[in-house]
Coordinates of C-alpha atoms in Angstrom, one line a residue:
M1 CA -0.1 0.0 -0.1
G2 CA 2.9 2.5 0.9
A3 CA 4.5 1.8 -2.3
L4 CA 1.2 2.4 -4.4
R5 CA 0.8 6.0 -2.2
L6 CA 4.4 6.6 -3.5
R7 CA 3.7 6.1 -7.0
S8 CA 0.5 7.5 -7.2
V9 CA 2.2 10.9 -5.6
A10 CA 5.3 10.2 -8.2
T11 CA 2.7 10.6 -11.1
L12 CA 0.8 13.5 -9.4
D13 CA 0.0 15.4 -12.6
L14 CA -1.9 18.6 -12.2
P15 CA -3.4 20.5 -15.2
P16 CA -1.9 23.9 -15.4
D17 CA -5.7 25.7 -15.5
V18 CA -6.3 23.5 -12.2
F19 CA -7.1 26.8 -10.1
A20 CA -10.3 27.1 -12.4
V21 CA -12.1 25.4 -9.7
V22 CA -11.1 28.1 -7.3
M23 CA -12.0 30.9 -9.5
A24 CA -15.4 29.2 -10.2
T25 CA -16.2 28.7 -6.4
G26 CA -14.6 31.8 -5.0
I27 CA -16.8 34.3 -7.5
V28 CA -20.0 32.5 -7.2
S29 CA -19.5 33.3 -3.4
V30 CA -18.6 37.3 -4.3
A31 CA -22.2 37.5 -6.6
A32 CA -23.9 35.5 -3.2
R33 CA -22.6 38.6 -1.2
D34 CA -23.6 41.3 -3.8
H35 CA -27.2 40.0 -3.5
A36 CA -27.1 39.2 0.3
Y37 CA -26.9 35.5 0.4
P38 CA -24.6 34.7 3.7
R39 CA -25.6 30.9 3.6
I40 CA -24.3 30.6 0.0
E41 CA -21.4 33.0 0.6
A42 CA -19.9 31.8 3.4
P43 CA -19.5 28.4 2.7
L44 CA -18.5 28.9 -0.9
A45 CA -15.9 31.5 0.1
A46 CA -14.6 28.9 2.6
L47 CA -14.3 25.9 0.2
A48 CA -12.5 28.2 -2.4
A49 CA -10.0 28.9 0.4
A50 CA -9.5 25.3 1.4
I51 CA -8.9 23.9 -2.5
L52 CA -6.7 27.0 -3.2
V53 CA -4.2 25.8 0.0
L54 CA -4.8 22.3 -1.4
L55 CA -3.8 22.9 -5.0
V56 CA -1.0 25.1 -4.1
A57 CA 0.2 22.4 -1.8
G58 CA -0.3 19.6 -4.8
A59 CA 1.4 22.2 -7.2
A60 CA 4.4 22.3 -5.1
L61 CA 4.9 18.9 -4.6
Q62 CA 4.6 18.3 -8.2
L63 CA 7.4 20.9 -8.9
L64 CA 9.7 19.2 -6.3
L65 CA 8.9 15.8 -7.6
G66 CA 9.8 16.8 -11.4
P67 CA 11.1 20.4 -11.3
A68 CA 12.7 19.8 -15.1
T69 CA 9.7 18.4 -16.6
A70 CA 7.5 21.1 -15.1
L71 CA 9.7 23.8 -16.6
A72 CA 9.7 22.4 -19.7
R73 CA 6.1 22.2 -19.8
A74 CA 5.7 25.7 -18.7
R75 CA 7.7 26.6 -21.8
D76 CA 4.7 25.7 -24.2
P77 CA 2.7 29.0 -24.8
D78 CA -0.8 27.3 -23.9
V79 CA 0.5 26.0 -20.7
G80 CA 2.0 29.2 -19.7
L81 CA -0.8 31.3 -20.3
R82 CA -3.6 28.6 -18.4
L83 CA -0.9 29.0 -15.4
F84 CA -2.4 32.7 -15.1
T85 CA -5.3 30.9 -13.5
F86 CA -3.4 31.0 -10.2
V87 CA -3.2 34.7 -10.3
A88 CA -7.0 34.9 -10.8
A89 CA -7.6 32.4 -8.3
C90 CA -5.6 34.7 -5.4
A91 CA -7.4 37.4 -6.6
V92 CA -10.5 36.0 -6.6
V93 CA -10.4 34.3 -3.4
G94 CA -9.2 37.9 -1.9
A95 CA -12.2 39.2 -2.7
C96 CA -13.9 36.7 -1.1
F97 CA -12.6 38.1 2.4
P98 CA -12.5 42.0 2.1
T99 CA -12.5 42.0 6.1
H100 CA -9.5 40.0 6.6
P101 CA -6.7 42.3 5.6
V102 CA -3.8 39.9 6.2
V103 CA -5.8 37.3 4.0
V104 CA -6.0 39.8 1.3
R105 CA -2.6 41.3 1.1
T106 CA -0.9 38.0 1.2
L107 CA -3.0 36.9 -1.6
A108 CA -2.2 40.2 -3.4
V109 CA 1.3 39.5 -2.9
A110 CA 1.1 36.0 -4.3
A111 CA -1.2 37.0 -7.3
A112 CA 1.4 40.0 -8.4
A113 CA 4.5 37.8 -7.7
A114 CA 3.3 35.2 -9.8
W115 CA 2.1 37.6 -12.5
L116 CA 5.8 39.2 -12.7
V117 CA 7.2 35.6 -13.0
L118 CA 4.5 34.3 -15.4
F119 CA 4.1 37.3 -17.7
P120 CA 7.7 37.7 -19.0
L121 CA 8.4 34.4 -19.6
T122 CA 5.0 33.6 -21.4
L123 CA 5.6 36.5 -23.5
R124 CA 8.9 35.5 -24.2
D125 CA 7.7 32.2 -26.0
V126 CA 4.5 34.1 -27.4
V127 CA 7.1 36.3 -29.3
A128 CA 9.0 33.2 -30.0
S129 CA 6.2 31.6 -32.3
T130 CA 5.2 32.6 -35.4
A131 CA 2.0 34.3 -36.2
S132 CA 0.4 31.4 -37.8
Q133 CA 1.2 29.1 -35.0
L134 CA -0.5 31.4 -32.6
R135 CA -3.7 31.9 -34.7
A136 CA -3.8 28.1 -34.8
H137 CA -3.3 27.5 -31.3
A138 CA -5.4 30.4 -29.7
H139 CA -8.4 29.7 -27.8
G140 CA -10.5 30.8 -25.2
S141 CA -8.1 29.6 -21.5
W142 CA -5.5 32.0 -23.7
L143 CA -7.7 34.9 -22.3
L144 CA -6.7 34.0 -19.0
V145 CA -3.9 36.5 -19.0
S146 CA -6.4 39.1 -19.7
V147 CA -8.2 37.9 -16.7
A148 CA -5.4 37.5 -14.3
T149 CA -4.4 40.9 -15.3
A150 CA -8.0 42.6 -14.5
G151 CA -8.0 40.7 -11.3
L152 CA -4.6 42.8 -10.2
A153 CA -6.3 46.1 -11.2
I154 CA -9.4 45.3 -9.2
T155 CA -7.1 44.2 -6.0
A156 CA -5.3 47.5 -6.6
A157 CA -8.5 49.7 -6.9
G158 CA -9.2 48.0 -3.5
V159 CA -6.1 49.3 -1.8
A160 CA -6.7 52.5 -3.5
S161 CA -10.1 53.1 -2.2
S162 CA -9.0 52.5 1.4
T163 CA -5.6 54.3 1.0
H164 CA -6.6 57.0 -1.3
R165 CA -3.1 57.0 -3.0
L166 CA -2.3 58.0 -6.3
A167 CA 0.0 55.4 -6.8
W168 CA -2.5 52.4 -6.5
I169 CA -4.6 54.6 -8.7
V170 CA -1.9 54.4 -11.2
V171 CA -1.3 50.5 -10.7
S172 CA -4.9 49.8 -10.9
T173 CA -5.6 51.8 -14.4
A174 CA -2.3 50.5 -16.4
A175 CA -3.6 47.5 -15.1
W176 CA -7.2 47.6 -16.4
A177 CA -5.7 48.8 -19.6
L178 CA -3.5 46.3 -20.4
A179 CA -5.7 43.8 -19.4
V180 CA -8.2 45.3 -22.3
V181 CA -5.4 45.4 -24.9
L182 CA -4.3 41.6 -23.9
Y183 CA -8.1 40.6 -24.6
L184 CA -8.1 42.4 -28.1
V185 CA -4.9 40.5 -28.9
V186 CA -5.9 37.2 -28.1
A187 CA -9.7 37.5 -29.2
G188 CA -8.2 38.9 -32.3
L189 CA -6.0 35.6 -33.0
I190 CA -9.4 33.6 -32.2
A191 CA -11.6 35.9 -34.6
W192 CA -8.4 35.5 -37.3
R193 CA -8.9 31.3 -37.0
V194 CA -12.6 31.6 -37.1
A195 CA -12.6 33.8 -40.0
T196 CA -9.9 31.4 -42.0
E197 CA -10.5 28.2 -41.5
P198 CA -13.7 26.1 -41.4
F199 CA -15.3 26.4 -38.1
V200 CA -16.6 22.8 -36.3
P201 CA -18.6 21.9 -33.4
E202 CA -14.9 20.6 -31.8
E203 CA -14.0 24.6 -31.8
V204 CA -16.6 25.2 -29.0
T205 CA -15.5 24.0 -25.7
P206 CA -16.4 25.2 -22.2
D207 CA -13.6 27.6 -22.3
S208 CA -15.1 29.6 -25.2
W209 CA -17.2 31.1 -22.1
I210 CA -13.9 32.7 -21.1
L211 CA -14.6 35.5 -24.0
M212 CA -17.5 36.6 -22.3
G213 CA -15.7 36.1 -18.7
A214 CA -12.5 38.3 -19.6
L215 CA -14.9 41.0 -20.8
A216 CA -16.8 40.9 -17.6
I217 CA -13.7 41.1 -15.4
T218 CA -12.3 43.8 -17.0
T219 CA -15.7 45.5 -16.7
L220 CA -15.5 44.7 -12.7
A221 CA -12.2 46.4 -12.7
G222 CA -13.5 49.3 -14.3
A223 CA -16.2 49.8 -12.0
D224 CA -13.9 49.3 -9.0
L225 CA -11.6 52.0 -10.6
V226 CA -14.3 54.4 -10.8
G227 CA -15.1 53.9 -7.2
A228 CA -11.5 53.9 -5.9
L229 CA -11.4 57.7 -8.0
R230 CA -14.4 58.5 -6.7
A231 CA -13.5 57.6 -3.1
A232 CA -9.8 58.9 -3.4
G233 CA -11.4 62.4 -5.0
P234 CA -9.3 65.3 -6.3
A235 CA -7.2 65.4 -3.3
S236 CA -5.0 62.2 -4.3
G237 CA -3.6 64.1 -7.1
S238 CA -5.7 61.7 -9.8
P239 CA -6.5 63.3 -13.2
V240 CA -10.3 65.1 -13.1
W241 CA -10.6 63.3 -16.7
L242 CA -9.7 60.0 -15.6
S243 CA -13.1 59.1 -14.5
D244 CA -14.6 60.5 -17.6
V245 CA -13.0 57.7 -19.2
V246 CA -13.1 55.1 -17.5
R247 CA -16.9 55.6 -16.6
P248 CA -18.0 55.0 -20.2
A249 CA -15.2 52.6 -21.1
T250 CA -16.6 50.3 -18.3
L251 CA -20.2 50.8 -19.8
V252 CA -19.2 49.8 -23.1
L253 CA -17.4 46.9 -21.7
W254 CA -20.3 45.4 -20.2
I255 CA -22.7 45.8 -23.1
L256 CA -19.9 43.7 -25.2
A257 CA -19.6 41.1 -22.4
S258 CA -23.6 40.9 -22.4
T259 CA -23.5 40.4 -26.4
T260 CA -21.5 37.6 -26.5
I261 CA -23.7 35.6 -24.2
P262 CA -26.7 34.8 -26.6
V263 CA -23.7 34.2 -29.3
L264 CA -22.1 31.5 -26.9
V265 CA -25.7 29.9 -26.2
Y266 CA -26.2 29.6 -29.8
A267 CA -22.6 28.0 -30.2
E268 CA -23.5 25.7 -27.5
I269 CA -26.8 24.6 -28.9
W270 CA -25.2 24.3 -32.3
R271 CA -22.3 22.0 -31.2
V272 CA -24.8 19.8 -29.2
D273 CA -26.9 19.3 -32.2
H274 CA -23.8 18.2 -34.3
R275 CA -22.4 16.2 -31.9
A276 CA -24.5 13.8 -30.4
G277 CA -23.5 13.0 -26.4
S278 CA -21.1 15.9 -26.4
V279 CA -22.5 17.4 -23.3
H280 CA -20.7 15.5 -20.3
F281 CA -18.6 16.4 -17.1
A282 CA -15.0 17.8 -17.9
G283 CA -12.4 19.7 -15.8
A284 CA -12.7 22.6 -18.3
W285 CA -16.3 23.3 -17.4
W286 CA -15.1 25.3 -14.0
S287 CA -14.1 27.6 -16.9
A288 CA -17.7 28.1 -17.8
V289 CA -18.7 28.6 -14.3
F290 CA -16.3 31.5 -13.4
P291 CA -17.3 33.6 -16.6
L292 CA -21.1 33.6 -15.5
G293 CA -20.5 34.2 -11.7
M294 CA -18.0 37.2 -13.0
Y295 CA -20.9 38.3 -14.9
A296 CA -23.0 38.6 -12.4
S297 CA -20.9 40.3 -10.0
A298 CA -19.8 42.9 -12.9
T299 CA -22.7 44.0 -13.5
A300 CA -24.0 44.7 -9.8
A301 CA -20.6 46.5 -9.4
T302 CA -21.5 48.6 -12.7
A303 CA -25.1 49.0 -11.3
A304 CA -23.7 50.4 -8.0
Q305 CA -21.0 52.5 -9.3
L306 CA -22.6 53.7 -12.8
A307 CA -26.1 54.7 -11.1
L308 CA -28.0 52.1 -13.1
P309 CA -30.3 50.3 -10.7
S310 CA -31.9 48.4 -13.6
L311 CA -29.0 46.4 -14.1
T312 CA -29.4 44.5 -10.6
T313 CA -32.0 42.3 -11.6
I314 CA -29.9 41.1 -14.2
S315 CA -27.4 40.7 -11.8
L316 CA -29.5 38.6 -9.6
V317 CA -30.9 36.3 -12.5
M318 CA -27.3 35.6 -13.6
F319 CA -25.9 34.7 -10.0
W320 CA -28.6 32.3 -9.5
I321 CA -27.8 30.8 -13.3
A322 CA -23.9 30.9 -12.4
F323 CA -25.0 28.9 -8.7
S324 CA -27.3 26.6 -10.3
V325 CA -24.3 25.9 -13.2
W326 CA -21.9 25.5 -10.3
V327 CA -24.1 22.8 -8.6
L328 CA -24.2 20.8 -11.8
V329 CA -20.9 21.0 -12.3
T330 CA -19.6 20.0 -8.9
M331 CA -22.4 17.3 -9.1
G332 CA -20.7 15.9 -12.5
W333 CA -17.1 16.1 -10.8
L334 CA -18.1 14.1 -7.9
H335 CA -19.8 11.5 -10.3
S336 CA -16.4 11.3 -12.0
V337 CA -14.6 10.8 -9.1
L338 CA -16.9 8.5 -7.4
R339 CA -18.1 6.2 -10.4
P340 CA -16.6 2.7 -10.4
A341 CA -13.3 2.6 -12.6
G342 CA -13.7 1.5 -16.3
R343 CA -17.6 2.6 -16.1
P344 CA -18.4 5.2 -18.4
S345 CA -19.5 8.7 -17.5

């Protein structure tokens, strides 16, 4: 038995985007708080934090057992970009515990440090690839670099709101703008492939929903930045015109995120119609839960910061959709784990 356990540990193989489950669980918790559902918020926040700790331990163990293999895999742009789920997961879990400054600061430092390591390494490997190679392999998960960068913008905006310091407003603004640019680059690659190659059902995967989720989190980052600018006021030294730029841009991002939802729903229906039996649990479905929860939270923030109370109802509906999908995906995961070996899912 001991040898068997050692063998299992030695072959530990966590996917690079394994932290998507933390992102999904954490953001649904945040959306529950937005609508005052503490009985949903608290358990999901605790669960997200516990999973984050377990996965960090597992990832550290995997790195210790095979550092050369792990580093070699990270040279693949696809792997490097999916590793940004760790950055986003830290930012989301930090948002779950806004009244615990030690937790928020620790996770903020971890997220920033990971981003500063991953971004230049991934950029180097992306630059080394040809445009045709990038076009051929670009998919929804590549947008995680935009998601993670927007997560840092949200964290910096939170610090700016409490400290009223110009430096944090500058950091938040820079990260928010970079997140938008990164989205445009990756989404442009995906659009380029769709426009030049035959579109087949296999192209529609759960991580396609990150096309909406990345827009939603940049919307949330913009709304939080608007709140930070209002809280800091002119005394912070922030330019007066900045809020006049961020406010309409945030609304445009929300509109764009909203318009992608019917397109993605249609794409899912089209995929199922062309591939019988294609709906089954896969770990990638966590990447679909996060965008739904993020859209709910981003819509609530937009309603509050841009004085658009009518959006609150949309946010509430999307929260219940996100929570329902989270429950379904969790049940699918439990079924895949507990079903007898060799039995089809």
